Short mmCIF file of the C-alpha atoms (twelve columns), coordinates in Angstrom:
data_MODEL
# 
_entry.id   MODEL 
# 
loop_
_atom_site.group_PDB 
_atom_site.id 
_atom_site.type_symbol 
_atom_site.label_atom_id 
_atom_site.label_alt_id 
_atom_site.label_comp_id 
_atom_site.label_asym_id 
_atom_site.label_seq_id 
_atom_site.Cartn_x 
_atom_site.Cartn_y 
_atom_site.Cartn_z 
_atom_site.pdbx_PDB_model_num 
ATOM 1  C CA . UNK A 1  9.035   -11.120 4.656   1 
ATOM 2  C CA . UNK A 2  5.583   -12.066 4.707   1 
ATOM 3  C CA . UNK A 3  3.530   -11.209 1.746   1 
ATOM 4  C CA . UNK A 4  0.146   -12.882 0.134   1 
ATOM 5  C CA . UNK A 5  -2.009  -11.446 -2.166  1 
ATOM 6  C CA . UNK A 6  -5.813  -12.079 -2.203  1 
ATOM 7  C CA . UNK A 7  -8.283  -10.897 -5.044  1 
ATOM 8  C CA . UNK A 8  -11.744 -9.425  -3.368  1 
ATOM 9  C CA . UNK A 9  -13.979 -8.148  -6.405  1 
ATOM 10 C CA . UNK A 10 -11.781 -6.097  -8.927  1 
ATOM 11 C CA . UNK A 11 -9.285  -4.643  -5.829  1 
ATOM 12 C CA . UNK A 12 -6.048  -6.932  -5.097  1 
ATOM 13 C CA . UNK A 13 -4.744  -6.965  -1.004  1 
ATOM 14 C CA . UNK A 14 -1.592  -7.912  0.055   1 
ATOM 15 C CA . UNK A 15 -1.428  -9.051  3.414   1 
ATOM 16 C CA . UNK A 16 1.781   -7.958  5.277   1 
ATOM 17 C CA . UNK A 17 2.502   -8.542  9.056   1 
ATOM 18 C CA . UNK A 18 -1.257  -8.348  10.478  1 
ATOM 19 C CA . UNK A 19 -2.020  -5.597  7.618   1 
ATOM 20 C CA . UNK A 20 -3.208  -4.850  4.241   1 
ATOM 21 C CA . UNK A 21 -2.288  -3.028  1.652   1 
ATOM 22 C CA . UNK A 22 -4.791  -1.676  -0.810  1 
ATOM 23 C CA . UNK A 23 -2.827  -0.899  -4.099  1 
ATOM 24 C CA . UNK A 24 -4.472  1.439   -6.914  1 
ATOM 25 C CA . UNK A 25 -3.382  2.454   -10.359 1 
ATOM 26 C CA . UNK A 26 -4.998  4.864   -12.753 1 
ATOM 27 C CA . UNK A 27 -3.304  5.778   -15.920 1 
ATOM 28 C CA . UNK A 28 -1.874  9.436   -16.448 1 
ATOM 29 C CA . UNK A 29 -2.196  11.936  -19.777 1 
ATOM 30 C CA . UNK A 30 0.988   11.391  -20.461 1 
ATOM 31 C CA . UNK A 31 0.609   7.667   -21.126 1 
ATOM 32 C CA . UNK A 32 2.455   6.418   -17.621 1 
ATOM 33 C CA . UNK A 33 0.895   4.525   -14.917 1 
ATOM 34 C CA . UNK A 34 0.341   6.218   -10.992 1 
ATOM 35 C CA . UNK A 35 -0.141  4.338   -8.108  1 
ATOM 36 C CA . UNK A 36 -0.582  4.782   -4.233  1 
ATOM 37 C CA . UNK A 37 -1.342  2.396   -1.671  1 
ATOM 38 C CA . UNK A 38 -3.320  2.440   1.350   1 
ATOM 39 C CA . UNK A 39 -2.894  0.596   4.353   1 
ATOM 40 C CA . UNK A 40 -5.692  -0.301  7.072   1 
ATOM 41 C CA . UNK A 41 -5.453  -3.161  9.849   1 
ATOM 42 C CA . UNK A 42 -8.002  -4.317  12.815  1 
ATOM 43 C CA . UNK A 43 -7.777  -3.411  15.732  1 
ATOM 44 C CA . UNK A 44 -9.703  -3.633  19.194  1 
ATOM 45 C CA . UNK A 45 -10.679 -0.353  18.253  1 
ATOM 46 C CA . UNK A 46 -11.906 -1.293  14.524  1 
ATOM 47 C CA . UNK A 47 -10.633 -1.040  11.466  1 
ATOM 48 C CA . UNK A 48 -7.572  1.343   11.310  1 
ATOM 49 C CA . UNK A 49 -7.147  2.956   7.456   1 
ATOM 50 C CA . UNK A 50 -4.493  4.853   6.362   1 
ATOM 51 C CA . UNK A 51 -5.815  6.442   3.204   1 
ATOM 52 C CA . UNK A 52 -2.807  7.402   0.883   1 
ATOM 53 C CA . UNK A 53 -0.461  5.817   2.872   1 
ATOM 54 C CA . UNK A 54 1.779   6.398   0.020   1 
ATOM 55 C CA . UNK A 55 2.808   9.082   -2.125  1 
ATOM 56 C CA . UNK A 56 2.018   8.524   -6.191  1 
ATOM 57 C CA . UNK A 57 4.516   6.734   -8.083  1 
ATOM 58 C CA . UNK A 58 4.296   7.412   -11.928 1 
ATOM 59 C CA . UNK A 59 5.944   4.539   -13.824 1 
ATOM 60 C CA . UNK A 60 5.693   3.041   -17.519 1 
ATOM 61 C CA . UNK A 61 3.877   0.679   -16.532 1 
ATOM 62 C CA . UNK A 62 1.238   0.050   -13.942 1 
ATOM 63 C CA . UNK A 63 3.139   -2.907  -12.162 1 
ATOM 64 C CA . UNK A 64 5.746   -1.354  -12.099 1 
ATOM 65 C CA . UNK A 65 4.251   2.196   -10.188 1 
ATOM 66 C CA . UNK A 66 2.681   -0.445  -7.968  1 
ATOM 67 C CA . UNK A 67 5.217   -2.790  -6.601  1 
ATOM 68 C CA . UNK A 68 6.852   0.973   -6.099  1 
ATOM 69 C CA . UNK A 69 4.227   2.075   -4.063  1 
ATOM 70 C CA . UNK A 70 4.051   -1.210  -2.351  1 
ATOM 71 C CA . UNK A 71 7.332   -1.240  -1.030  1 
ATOM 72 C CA . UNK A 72 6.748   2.228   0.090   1 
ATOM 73 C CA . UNK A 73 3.393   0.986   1.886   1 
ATOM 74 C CA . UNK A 74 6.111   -2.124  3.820   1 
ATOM 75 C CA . UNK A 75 8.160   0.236   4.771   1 
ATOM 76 C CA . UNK A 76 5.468   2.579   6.422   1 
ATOM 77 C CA . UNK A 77 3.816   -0.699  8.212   1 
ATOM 78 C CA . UNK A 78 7.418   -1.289  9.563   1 
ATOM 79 C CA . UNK A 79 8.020   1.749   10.505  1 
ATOM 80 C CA . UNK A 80 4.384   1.836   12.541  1 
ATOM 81 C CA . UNK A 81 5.592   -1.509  13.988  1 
ATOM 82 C CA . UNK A 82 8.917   -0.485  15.263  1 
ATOM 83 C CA . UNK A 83 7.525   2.822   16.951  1 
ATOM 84 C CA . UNK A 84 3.744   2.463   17.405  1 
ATOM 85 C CA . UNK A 85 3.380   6.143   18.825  1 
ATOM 86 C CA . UNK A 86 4.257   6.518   15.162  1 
ATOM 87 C CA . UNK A 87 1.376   8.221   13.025  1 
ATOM 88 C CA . UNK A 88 1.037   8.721   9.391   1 
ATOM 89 C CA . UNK A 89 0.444   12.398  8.724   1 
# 
């Protein structure tokens, strides 16, 4: 597996397989952590974004919710990679 992070302003990307994920955190009420991802890639066509490519994942702490989501967001990229008719609702 294939995975770099890069730091552009205050947003961290993780580069997987031709794609990045976008990973965001906000803390909840209740003192937890959610986190989604998006995913976009270029393409002949442009820029390709998945927006909420992920569902929330509400952990104690915000690393935690995001490496959650991010393995969510891999597993959505490989799943657009093994079936590319494949489109995320």
């Amino acid at each position: 597996m294939f995975l770099k992070e890069s730091n552009v302003g205050d947003q961290s990307k993780i580069h997987y397989k031709g794609w990045e994920i976008i990973p965001l955190a906000i803390p909840s009420s209740d003192k937890q952590w959610s986190a989604s991802c998006e995913i976009k890639r270029a393409g002949a066509d442009g820029v390709e974004v998945f927006e909420g490519a992920t569902m929330q994942f509400v952990r104690e702490q915000a690393e935690d919710a995001i490496a959650a989501a991010c393995d969510e967001a891999i597993r959505q990229i490989d799943n657009i990679i093994a079936n590319p008719l494949v489109r995320l609702a």
